[in-house]
mmCIF file of C-alpha atoms (C1' of nucleotides) in Angstrom:
data_model
loop_
_atom_site.group_PDB
_atom_site.id
_atom_site.type_symbol
_atom_site.label_atom_id
_atom_site.label_comp_id
_atom_site.label_asym_id
_atom_site.label_seq_id
_atom_site.Cartn_x
_atom_site.Cartn_y
_atom_site.Cartn_z
ATOM 1 C CA MET H 1 0.366 -0.124 -0.781
ATOM 2 C CA ASP H 2 1.233 3.361 -1.044
ATOM 3 C CA ILE H 3 -1.201 5.838 1.204
ATOM 4 C CA ILE H 4 1.391 8.892 -0.785
ATOM 5 C CA ALA H 5 -0.297 7.296 -4.097
ATOM 6 C CA ASP H 6 -4.055 6.819 -3.111
ATOM 7 C CA LEU H 7 -4.632 9.663 -2.066
ATOM 8 C CA GLY H 8 -4.530 10.473 -5.217
ATOM 9 C CA SER H 9 -4.534 14.339 -5.961
ATOM 10 C CA LEU H 10 -4.325 15.082 -2.696
ATOM 11 C CA ALA H 11 -0.507 14.539 -2.313
ATOM 12 C CA PHE H 12 0.371 15.361 -6.017
ATOM 13 C CA GLY H 13 3.212 17.781 -5.413
ATOM 14 C CA SER H 14 5.176 14.759 -2.648
ATOM 15 C CA ARG H 15 4.630 12.106 -5.146
ATOM 16 C CA LEU H 16 6.212 14.002 -8.003
ATOM 17 C CA LYS H 17 8.791 15.062 -5.991
ATOM 18 C CA ARG H 18 9.528 12.080 -4.472
ATOM 19 C CA MET H 19 9.104 10.344 -8.599
ATOM 20 C CA SER H 20 11.676 13.382 -9.266
ATOM 21 C CA GLU H 21 14.538 11.650 -6.881
ATOM 22 C CA ILE H 22 14.299 8.286 -8.205
ATOM 23 C CA GLY H 23 14.073 9.891 -12.238
ATOM 24 C CA MET H 24 17.737 11.647 -11.191
ATOM 25 C CA GLN H 25 19.019 8.475 -9.323
ATOM 26 C CA SER H 26 18.072 6.542 -12.507
ATOM 27 C CA VAL H 27 19.907 8.285 -14.341
ATOM 28 C CA GLN H 28 23.162 8.822 -12.166
ATOM 29 C CA ASP H 29 23.260 5.063 -11.881
ATOM 30 C CA VAL H 30 23.752 5.315 -16.220
ATOM 31 C CA TYR H 31 26.423 7.851 -15.823
ATOM 32 C CA VAL H 32 28.500 5.254 -12.890
ATOM 33 C CA LEU H 33 27.664 2.574 -15.332
ATOM 34 C CA TYR H 34 29.847 4.867 -18.156
ATOM 35 C CA GLY H 35 31.629 5.358 -15.229
ATOM 36 C CA VAL H 36 31.376 9.193 -16.835
ATOM 37 C CA ASP H 37 32.145 12.458 -13.780
ATOM 38 C CA PHE H 38 28.806 13.787 -14.641
ATOM 39 C CA GLU H 39 25.893 14.358 -12.738
ATOM 40 C CA THR H 40 22.049 14.131 -14.004
ATOM 41 C CA LYS H 41 21.484 17.811 -11.904
ATOM 42 C CA ASP H 42 24.138 19.491 -13.960
ATOM 43 C CA PHE H 43 21.946 18.306 -17.525
ATOM 44 C CA PRO H 44 19.992 20.913 -18.441
ATOM 45 C CA LEU H 45 22.616 23.888 -18.399
ATOM 46 C CA PHE H 46 25.211 21.606 -19.423
ATOM 47 C CA TYR H 47 22.504 20.478 -22.626
ATOM 48 C CA TYR H 48 21.746 24.157 -23.233
ATOM 49 C CA LEU H 49 25.315 25.348 -23.438
ATOM 50 C CA SER H 50 26.601 22.651 -25.875
ATOM 51 C CA GLN H 51 23.435 24.047 -27.507
ATOM 52 C CA LYS H 52 23.355 27.572 -27.253
ATOM 53 C CA GLY H 53 26.803 27.819 -27.812
ATOM 54 C CA GLU H 54 27.419 30.880 -25.542
ATOM 55 C CA ALA H 55 25.054 32.512 -22.233
ATOM 56 C CA SER H 56 24.473 34.261 -19.437
ATOM 57 C CA ILE H 57 23.886 33.559 -16.113
ATOM 58 C CA MET H 58 20.118 35.141 -16.605
ATOM 59 C CA GLU H 59 19.161 34.053 -19.656
ATOM 60 C CA ILE H 60 20.308 29.762 -18.973
ATOM 61 C CA SER H 61 17.817 31.445 -15.410
ATOM 62 C CA GLU H 62 15.159 31.627 -16.786
ATOM 63 C CA VAL H 63 15.278 28.419 -19.920
ATOM 64 C CA LEU H 64 15.489 26.630 -17.348
ATOM 65 C CA LYS H 65 13.065 27.739 -14.916
ATOM 66 C CA VAL H 66 15.600 27.680 -11.526
ATOM 67 C CA THR H 67 16.569 31.100 -9.669
ATOM 68 C CA HIS H 68 19.871 33.437 -11.324
ATOM 69 C CA PRO H 69 21.942 31.752 -8.196
ATOM 70 C CA ALA H 70 20.836 28.380 -9.105
ATOM 71 C CA VAL H 71 22.203 29.097 -12.359
ATOM 72 C CA ILE H 72 25.528 29.841 -10.254
ATOM 73 C CA GLN H 73 25.831 27.844 -8.461
ATOM 74 C CA THR H 74 25.462 24.982 -10.968
ATOM 75 C CA ALA H 75 27.455 26.705 -12.858
ATOM 76 C CA LYS H 76 30.203 26.746 -10.148
ATOM 77 C CA GLY H 77 30.769 22.705 -9.786
ATOM 78 C CA LEU H 78 31.510 22.551 -13.529
ATOM 79 C CA GLU H 79 33.241 25.526 -13.327
ATOM 80 C CA LYS H 80 35.105 23.685 -10.607
ATOM 81 C CA LYS H 81 34.891 20.731 -12.588
ATOM 82 C CA GLY H 82 36.674 22.328 -15.669
ATOM 83 C CA LEU H 83 34.235 21.804 -17.713
ATOM 84 C CA ILE H 84 32.989 24.702 -19.033
ATOM 85 C CA ILE H 85 34.649 28.008 -18.697
ATOM 86 C CA SER H 86 32.874 31.908 -18.642
ATOM 87 C CA LYS H 87 34.146 35.814 -19.197
ATOM 88 C CA LYS H 88 32.432 39.199 -18.502
ATOM 89 C CA SER H 89 31.126 40.188 -21.922
ATOM 90 C CA ALA H 90 31.794 43.136 -24.077
ATOM 91 C CA GLU H 91 28.710 45.272 -25.256
ATOM 92 C CA ASP H 92 27.288 45.737 -21.534
ATOM 93 C CA ALA H 93 29.453 43.965 -17.649
ATOM 94 C CA ARG H 94 26.980 43.401 -15.841
ATOM 95 C CA LYS H 95 26.730 39.945 -17.580
ATOM 96 C CA ARG H 96 29.051 36.676 -17.324
ATOM 97 C CA ASN H 97 28.351 34.691 -20.204
ATOM 98 C CA LEU H 98 29.485 31.021 -19.986
ATOM 99 C CA LYS H 99 30.299 27.930 -22.485
ATOM 100 C CA LEU H 100 31.951 25.236 -22.370
ATOM 101 C CA SER H 101 35.553 24.436 -22.230
ATOM 102 C CA LYS H 102 37.720 22.524 -24.019
ATOM 103 C CA LYS H 103 37.197 19.348 -21.776
ATOM 104 C CA GLY H 104 33.674 19.853 -22.204
ATOM 105 C CA LYS H 105 33.267 19.800 -25.616
ATOM 106 C CA ASN H 106 35.228 17.014 -25.748
ATOM 107 C CA LEU H 107 33.241 15.326 -23.001
ATOM 108 C CA LEU H 108 30.462 15.438 -25.987
ATOM 109 C CA PRO H 109 30.226 13.220 -27.218
ATOM 110 C CA LYS H 110 30.162 10.717 -24.801
ATOM 111 C CA LEU H 111 27.606 12.098 -22.981
ATOM 112 C CA GLU H 112 25.690 12.201 -26.027
ATOM 113 C CA LYS H 113 25.885 9.044 -26.375
ATOM 114 C CA ILE H 114 24.869 8.283 -22.906
ATOM 115 C CA TRP H 115 21.973 10.242 -23.418
ATOM 116 C CA THR H 116 20.457 8.944 -26.776
ATOM 117 C CA GLU H 117 20.472 5.742 -25.154
ATOM 118 C CA ILE H 118 18.050 7.018 -22.618
ATOM 119 C CA LYS H 119 15.998 7.912 -24.053
ATOM 120 C CA ALA H 120 15.892 5.154 -26.527
ATOM 121 C CA LEU H 121 14.881 2.867 -22.792
ATOM 122 C CA ASN H 122 12.721 5.715 -22.322
ATOM 123 C CA ASN H 123 11.304 6.170 -25.610
ATOM 124 C CA SER H 124 10.405 3.205 -24.709
ATOM 125 C CA ILE H 125 8.647 2.705 -21.188
ATOM 126 C CA PHE H 126 6.373 5.697 -22.603
ATOM 127 C CA GLU H 127 5.238 4.496 -25.336
ATOM 128 C CA ASN H 128 3.596 1.371 -23.681
ATOM 129 C CA GLN H 129 1.390 3.630 -21.703
ATOM 130 C CA LYS H 130 -1.984 3.387 -22.144
ATOM 131 C CA HIS H 131 -1.709 7.402 -20.157
ATOM 132 C CA ASN H 132 1.182 8.665 -22.012
ATOM 133 C CA ILE H 133 3.133 10.737 -19.313
ATOM 134 C CA LEU H 134 4.402 13.215 -20.996
ATOM 135 C CA GLU H 135 1.719 13.877 -23.030
ATOM 136 C CA ALA H 136 0.213 14.009 -19.508
ATOM 137 C CA LEU H 137 2.608 16.495 -17.879
ATOM 138 C CA LYS H 138 1.900 18.326 -20.615
ATOM 139 C CA GLU H 139 -1.686 19.080 -20.730
ATOM 140 C CA ILE H 140 -1.494 20.388 -16.359
ATOM 141 C CA GLU H 141 1.217 22.740 -17.173
ATOM 142 C CA ASP H 142 -0.793 24.127 -20.208
ATOM 143 C CA VAL H 143 -4.103 24.002 -17.605
ATOM 144 C CA TRP H 144 -1.643 25.868 -14.993
ATOM 145 C CA ALA H 145 -0.162 28.459 -17.607
ATOM 146 C CA GLU H 146 -3.315 29.213 -18.683
ATOM 147 C CA LYS H 147 -4.158 30.820 -15.320
ATOM 148 C CA THR H 148 -3.140 29.930 -11.317
ATOM 149 C CA TYR H 149 -4.178 27.728 -9.367
ATOM 150 C CA ILE H 150 -5.546 29.975 -6.963
ATOM 151 C CA GLU H 151 -7.588 31.630 -9.039
ATOM 152 C CA ARG H 152 -8.991 28.526 -10.787
ATOM 153 C CA PHE H 153 -9.595 27.755 -6.896
ATOM 154 C CA LYS H 154 -11.575 31.075 -6.125
ATOM 155 C CA GLU H 155 -13.446 30.858 -9.650
ATOM 156 C CA PHE H 156 -14.604 26.679 -9.342
ATOM 157 C CA HIS H 157 -15.320 26.849 -5.639
ATOM 158 C CA ARG H 158 -18.023 30.846 -6.080
ATOM 159 C CA ILE H 159 -14.934 33.227 -3.546
ATOM 160 C CA GLY H 160 -13.802 35.960 -3.675
ATOM 161 C CA MET I 1 9.660 27.506 -24.648
ATOM 162 C CA ASP I 2 9.869 25.522 -22.565
ATOM 163 C CA ILE I 3 13.635 23.642 -23.018
ATOM 164 C CA ILE I 4 13.514 21.092 -20.513
ATOM 165 C CA ALA I 5 9.950 20.503 -21.291
ATOM 166 C CA ASP I 6 11.317 19.936 -25.279
ATOM 167 C CA LEU I 7 14.071 17.222 -24.213
ATOM 168 C CA GLY I 8 11.181 15.172 -23.055
ATOM 169 C CA SER I 9 12.287 11.597 -21.500
ATOM 170 C CA LEU I 10 15.714 13.753 -20.888
ATOM 171 C CA ALA I 11 15.101 16.622 -18.128
ATOM 172 C CA PHE I 12 12.034 14.068 -17.385
ATOM 173 C CA GLY I 13 13.413 14.225 -12.995
ATOM 174 C CA SER I 14 13.986 18.049 -13.488
ATOM 175 C CA ARG I 15 10.371 18.530 -14.702
ATOM 176 C CA LEU I 16 9.121 16.235 -11.719
ATOM 177 C CA LYS I 17 10.432 18.733 -9.650
ATOM 178 C CA ARG I 18 9.469 21.943 -11.068
ATOM 179 C CA MET I 19 5.907 20.770 -11.204
ATOM 180 C CA SER I 20 5.912 19.105 -7.586
ATOM 181 C CA GLU I 21 7.153 22.637 -6.133
ATOM 182 C CA ILE I 22 4.150 24.719 -8.353
ATOM 183 C CA GLY I 23 2.252 21.953 -7.189
ATOM 184 C CA MET I 24 3.166 21.849 -3.837
ATOM 185 C CA GLN I 25 3.119 26.417 -3.566
ATOM 186 C CA SER I 26 -0.285 26.198 -4.773
ATOM 187 C CA VAL I 27 -1.887 23.839 -1.960
ATOM 188 C CA GLN I 28 -0.078 26.908 -0.073
ATOM 189 C CA ASP I 29 -1.948 29.302 -1.087
ATOM 190 C CA VAL I 30 -5.324 28.210 -0.366
ATOM 191 C CA TYR I 31 -4.179 27.191 3.108
ATOM 192 C CA VAL I 32 -3.664 30.477 2.752
ATOM 193 C CA LEU I 33 -6.887 32.005 1.298
ATOM 194 C CA TYR I 34 -8.719 31.132 4.081
ATOM 195 C CA GLY I 35 -6.312 31.973 6.537
ATOM 196 C CA VAL I 36 -5.256 28.111 8.042
ATOM 197 C CA ASP I 37 -1.788 27.455 9.354
ATOM 198 C CA PHE I 38 -0.780 25.390 8.255
ATOM 199 C CA GLU I 39 1.609 23.919 5.342
ATOM 200 C CA THR I 40 0.703 21.186 2.810
ATOM 201 C CA LYS I 41 4.230 19.770 4.012
ATOM 202 C CA ASP I 42 3.126 18.220 6.428
ATOM 203 C CA PHE I 43 0.279 16.535 4.704
ATOM 204 C CA PRO I 44 1.328 13.546 4.770
ATOM 205 C CA LEU I 45 2.115 13.326 8.205
ATOM 206 C CA PHE I 46 -1.218 15.189 9.049
ATOM 207 C CA TYR I 47 -3.256 13.015 7.392
ATOM 208 C CA TYR I 48 -1.837 9.991 7.796
ATOM 209 C CA LEU I 49 -2.237 10.667 11.718
ATOM 210 C CA SER I 50 -6.362 11.606 11.792
ATOM 211 C CA GLN I 51 -6.378 8.253 9.781
ATOM 212 C CA LYS I 52 -4.832 6.525 12.343
ATOM 213 C CA GLY I 53 -4.823 7.633 15.107
ATOM 214 C CA GLU I 54 -1.004 6.776 16.837
ATOM 215 C CA ALA I 55 2.072 5.569 15.121
ATOM 216 C CA SER I 56 6.156 5.350 15.800
ATOM 217 C CA ILE I 57 8.166 8.196 13.785
ATOM 218 C CA MET I 58 9.529 4.014 11.519
ATOM 219 C CA GLU I 59 5.836 3.151 11.102
ATOM 220 C CA ILE I 60 4.983 6.376 9.283
ATOM 221 C CA SER I 61 8.447 6.279 7.784
ATOM 222 C CA GLU I 62 7.626 2.819 6.432
ATOM 223 C CA VAL I 63 4.109 4.351 4.861
ATOM 224 C CA LEU I 64 5.394 7.791 3.849
ATOM 225 C CA LYS I 65 8.538 6.692 1.724
ATOM 226 C CA VAL I 66 10.729 9.385 3.304
ATOM 227 C CA THR I 67 13.123 8.724 5.768
ATOM 228 C CA HIS I 68 13.258 8.624 9.442
ATOM 229 C CA PRO I 69 14.991 12.005 9.852
ATOM 230 C CA ALA I 70 12.418 13.698 7.618
ATOM 231 C CA VAL I 71 10.082 13.012 9.814
ATOM 232 C CA ILE I 72 10.909 14.369 12.583
ATOM 233 C CA GLN I 73 11.993 17.486 11.800
ATOM 234 C CA THR I 74 8.806 17.349 10.266
ATOM 235 C CA ALA I 75 7.185 16.213 13.129
ATOM 236 C CA LYS I 76 9.389 18.905 15.366
ATOM 237 C CA GLY I 77 7.404 21.590 13.157
ATOM 238 C CA LEU I 78 4.183 20.373 14.439
ATOM 239 C CA GLU I 79 5.104 20.249 17.527
ATOM 240 C CA LYS I 80 6.148 23.211 17.766
ATOM 241 C CA LYS I 81 2.671 24.245 16.149
ATOM 242 C CA GLY I 82 0.851 22.601 19.037
ATOM 243 C CA LEU I 83 -1.184 20.056 16.049
ATOM 244 C CA ILE I 84 0.544 16.540 17.422
ATOM 245 C CA ILE I 85 1.914 15.362 20.491
ATOM 246 C CA SER I 86 4.378 12.060 21.259
ATOM 247 C CA LYS I 87 4.933 9.403 23.558
ATOM 248 C CA LYS I 88 7.608 6.832 24.265
ATOM 249 C CA SER I 89 5.436 3.499 23.275
ATOM 250 C CA ALA I 90 4.502 1.600 26.328
ATOM 251 C CA GLU I 91 4.949 -1.991 24.735
ATOM 252 C CA ASP I 92 9.207 -0.759 23.453
ATOM 253 C CA ALA I 93 10.891 2.013 25.164
ATOM 254 C CA ARG I 94 12.371 2.801 21.835
ATOM 255 C CA LYS I 95 9.636 3.678 19.111
ATOM 256 C CA ARG I 96 7.913 7.041 20.453
ATOM 257 C CA ASN I 97 3.970 7.242 19.467
ATOM 258 C CA LEU I 98 3.040 10.366 17.815
ATOM 259 C CA LYS I 99 -0.333 11.316 17.552
ATOM 260 C CA LEU I 100 -3.067 14.664 16.921
ATOM 261 C CA SER I 101 -2.927 16.368 19.588
ATOM 262 C CA LYS I 102 -7.317 18.331 20.935
ATOM 263 C CA LYS I 103 -5.783 21.502 19.611
ATOM 264 C CA GLY I 104 -4.626 19.198 15.590
ATOM 265 C CA LYS I 105 -7.868 17.318 16.164
ATOM 266 C CA ASN I 106 -9.923 20.058 16.587
ATOM 267 C CA LEU I 107 -8.500 22.059 13.031
ATOM 268 C CA LEU I 108 -9.226 18.676 11.990
ATOM 269 C CA PRO I 109 -13.369 19.603 9.975
ATOM 270 C CA LYS I 110 -11.541 22.845 8.444
ATOM 271 C CA LEU I 111 -8.872 20.812 6.956
ATOM 272 C CA GLU I 112 -10.587 18.327 6.356
ATOM 273 C CA LYS I 113 -13.226 20.764 4.198
ATOM 274 C CA ILE I 114 -9.962 22.356 2.067
ATOM 275 C CA TRP I 115 -9.357 19.266 1.223
ATOM 276 C CA THR I 116 -12.662 18.397 0.064
ATOM 277 C CA GLU I 117 -12.302 21.201 -2.445
ATOM 278 C CA ILE I 118 -8.979 20.619 -3.464
ATOM 279 C CA LYS I 119 -9.939 16.918 -4.489
ATOM 280 C CA ALA I 120 -12.759 18.083 -7.134
ATOM 281 C CA LEU I 121 -10.960 21.406 -8.031
ATOM 282 C CA ASN I 122 -7.607 18.697 -9.492
ATOM 283 C CA ASN I 123 -10.370 16.208 -9.426
ATOM 284 C CA SER I 124 -12.451 18.236 -12.741
ATOM 285 C CA ILE I 125 -8.496 18.996 -14.336
ATOM 286 C CA PHE I 126 -7.408 16.141 -14.525
ATOM 287 C CA GLU I 127 -11.358 14.048 -15.293
ATOM 288 C CA ASN I 128 -10.904 16.710 -18.338
ATOM 289 C CA GLN I 129 -6.682 15.401 -19.613
ATOM 290 C CA LYS I 130 -7.118 13.253 -22.515
ATOM 291 C CA HIS I 131 -3.889 11.349 -20.966
ATOM 292 C CA ASN I 132 -4.630 11.143 -16.691
ATOM 293 C CA ILE I 133 -2.127 12.275 -14.863
ATOM 294 C CA LEU I 134 -2.172 10.425 -12.451
ATOM 295 C CA GLU I 135 -2.296 7.046 -14.239
ATOM 296 C CA ALA I 136 0.394 7.870 -16.770
ATOM 297 C CA LEU I 137 2.297 8.628 -12.892
ATOM 298 C CA LYS I 138 0.727 4.993 -11.284
ATOM 299 C CA GLU I 139 2.340 3.138 -14.478
ATOM 300 C CA ILE I 140 5.858 4.801 -14.120
ATOM 301 C CA GLU I 141 6.183 3.882 -10.620
ATOM 302 C CA ASP I 142 4.806 0.100 -11.241
ATOM 303 C CA VAL I 143 7.759 0.239 -13.721
ATOM 304 C CA TRP I 144 10.000 1.917 -11.733
ATOM 305 C CA ALA I 145 9.175 -1.048 -9.092
ATOM 306 C CA GLU I 146 8.886 -4.746 -10.813
ATOM 307 C CA LYS I 147 12.967 -3.795 -11.680
ATOM 308 C CA THR I 148 15.595 -0.148 -10.723
ATOM 309 C CA TYR I 149 15.722 1.595 -13.752
ATOM 310 C CA ILE I 150 19.904 0.631 -14.141
ATOM 311 C CA GLU I 151 18.886 -3.463 -14.945
ATOM 312 C CA ARG I 152 16.242 -2.266 -17.530
ATOM 313 C CA PHE I 153 18.724 -0.360 -19.116
ATOM 314 C CA LYS I 154 21.396 -3.216 -19.028
ATOM 315 C CA GLU I 155 19.505 -4.907 -20.478
ATOM 316 C CA PHE I 156 16.936 -2.491 -22.787
ATOM 317 C CA HIS I 157 21.174 -1.870 -24.673
ATOM 318 C CA ARG I 158 22.141 -5.653 -23.483
ATOM 319 C CA ILE I 159 25.366 -4.396 -20.901
ATOM 320 C CA GLY I 160 27.435 -7.005 -19.816
ATOM 321 C "C1'" DT A 1 21.686 65.390 -19.495
ATOM 322 C "C1'" DC A 2 21.152 63.591 -15.518
ATOM 323 C "C1'" DA A 3 18.630 61.310 -12.363
ATOM 324 C "C1'" DA A 4 15.997 57.422 -11.104
ATOM 325 C "C1'" DA A 5 14.765 53.101 -12.306
ATOM 326 C "C1'" DT A 6 16.325 48.290 -14.276
ATOM 327 C "C1'" DT A 7 18.870 44.783 -14.928
ATOM 328 C "C1'" DG A 8 22.522 41.158 -13.714
ATOM 329 C "C1'" DC A 9 25.084 39.767 -10.840
ATOM 330 C "C1'" DG A 10 26.642 37.937 -6.254
ATOM 331 C "C1'" DT A 11 26.203 36.502 -1.114
ATOM 332 C "C1'" DA A 12 23.793 34.730 3.117
ATOM 333 C "C1'" DA A 13 20.629 32.905 5.188
ATOM 334 C "C1'" DC A 14 16.587 29.518 5.525
ATOM 335 C "C1'" DC A 15 14.361 25.294 3.888
ATOM 336 C "C1'" DA A 16 13.130 20.097 3.201
ATOM 337 C "C1'" DC A 17 14.693 16.827 2.410
ATOM 338 C "C1'" DT A 18 19.427 13.518 2.253
ATOM 339 C "C1'" DT A 19 22.851 10.216 4.337
ATOM 340 C "C1'" DA A 20 26.063 9.280 7.536
ATOM 341 C "C1'" DC A 21 26.932 7.470 12.333
ATOM 342 C "C1'" DG A 22 26.533 7.263 17.668
ATOM 343 C "C1'" DT A 23 23.308 5.334 21.284
ATOM 344 C "C1'" DA A 24 19.875 2.649 23.820
ATOM 345 C "C1'" DA A 25 16.849 -0.540 24.141
ATOM 346 C "C1'" DT A 26 14.707 -5.551 21.887
ATOM 347 C "C1'" DT A 27 15.703 -9.810 19.567
ATOM 348 C "C1'" DG A 28 17.718 -14.004 19.333
ATOM 349 C "C1'" DT A 29 21.211 -17.541 19.570
ATOM 350 C "C1'" DT A 30 23.336 -20.846 21.421
ATOM 351 C "C1'" DA R 1 21.693 -16.398 31.006
ATOM 352 C "C1'" DA R 2 24.970 -13.698 28.266
ATOM 353 C "C1'" DC R 3 26.352 -11.516 24.166
ATOM 354 C "C1'" DA R 4 25.477 -10.670 19.628
ATOM 355 C "C1'" DA R 5 22.982 -8.554 15.914
ATOM 356 C "C1'" DT R 6 19.355 -5.505 15.458
ATOM 357 C "C1'" DT R 7 15.795 -2.372 15.107
ATOM 358 C "C1'" DA R 8 14.132 2.874 16.971
ATOM 359 C "C1'" DC R 9 15.279 7.231 17.501
ATOM 360 C "C1'" DG R 10 18.021 11.439 17.634
ATOM 361 C "C1'" DT R 11 21.697 14.466 15.799
ATOM 362 C "C1'" DA R 12 24.712 16.304 12.882
ATOM 363 C "C1'" DA R 13 26.254 17.835 7.986
ATOM 364 C "C1'" DG R 14 26.230 18.449 2.478
ATOM 365 C "C1'" DT R 15 22.283 19.079 -1.523
ATOM 366 C "C1'" DG R 16 20.345 21.525 -4.774
ATOM 367 C "C1'" DG R 17 17.487 24.413 -4.452
ATOM 368 C "C1'" DT R 18 15.053 29.087 -2.416
ATOM 369 C "C1'" DT R 19 13.848 34.233 -1.281
ATOM 370 C "C1'" DA R 20 15.802 38.427 0.920
ATOM 371 C "C1'" DC R 21 19.716 41.538 0.303
ATOM 372 C "C1'" DG R 22 23.179 44.509 -2.009
ATOM 373 C "C1'" DC R 23 26.186 46.903 -5.725
ATOM 374 C "C1'" DA R 24 27.244 48.110 -10.195
ATOM 375 C "C1'" DA R 25 26.345 48.931 -15.195
ATOM 376 C "C1'" DT R 26 22.497 50.479 -17.760
ATOM 377 C "C1'" DT R 27 18.061 52.145 -19.227
ATOM 378 C "C1'" DT R 28 14.279 55.148 -19.459
ATOM 379 C "C1'" DG R 29 12.463 60.111 -19.228
ATOM 380 C "C1'" DA R 30 12.533 64.368 -17.085
#
DNA sequence: TCAAATTGCGTAACCACTTACGTAATTGTT
DNA sequence: AACAATTACGTAAGTGGTTACGCAATTTGA
């Protein structure tokens, strides 16, 4: 018996959090399996830089939808590992731009192979679902984006 | 554009985490709306005690699938608010049993009303989904429970 | 044109968990 | 009965995010 799952919509947040942790750890296990020194939590930033080339702290913060201190902290870790480098922007002295280092670029092909394999497995899992999780998440995100939850709550229960 | 969502299965963990935070905050807004001094994160423990009556730290830890220090910490907060009380077990001096206090029981009807309203709104959202999120989560949990991700990964890619 | 508002970044403190480790009580084995 | 193994709980430190706040650089607008 899983009381959190049984509670359905009420413990929705707690349930998502728990699944998020399991999901992140699972991917971490794959990096370990291949002996690659890379952390799951760094994936969004590292991947974005691999695609975009170069980006400022705030741009990354907005694209990844995390706060800018989170970006700074993640970047600090990746800089310490030598996977990314940063330099002040020439156009705007307030900005600091991040990009992959040589070492980061060298690691990229190995990571991309792993990412492809993970994607293949996940897709095979998701494709067999009666209720596709990615579709389901997208639908919920759209609902939340259209109107805040609390607004919707007030309307639904005729409050205010 | 939402790069995390676009990445689909690769940023699955990050995405769940973000949604979990939004979901928890949304429910918190409802408590605030009703002027009730209750925190979303305390819901699973408080709810379980309201159903079970009395339970030890480890029992709660197992049922809610969080570590025992997490239970202790959450319980500490609820005790400080006077919503739960605890006493050493008579049968086993190692155990400490938690249960709702008078104040906690008094608050319960108000909370139950709120929970019912949240449930009603959420169900109305979920029922309109083409891909039901609760069903989708359940399917994924079952897949993960059947075999660890890394085992499945090795088999899928014929490794080891 | 120059003062006010805004923007970008950095740091500090906090939050809700986790892992690691220690101690006391109970249980199992012989 | 005694002692080794296990179990329940507590605390400390770590993690990966957050909010709050401050400062310097840029942009706005009277």
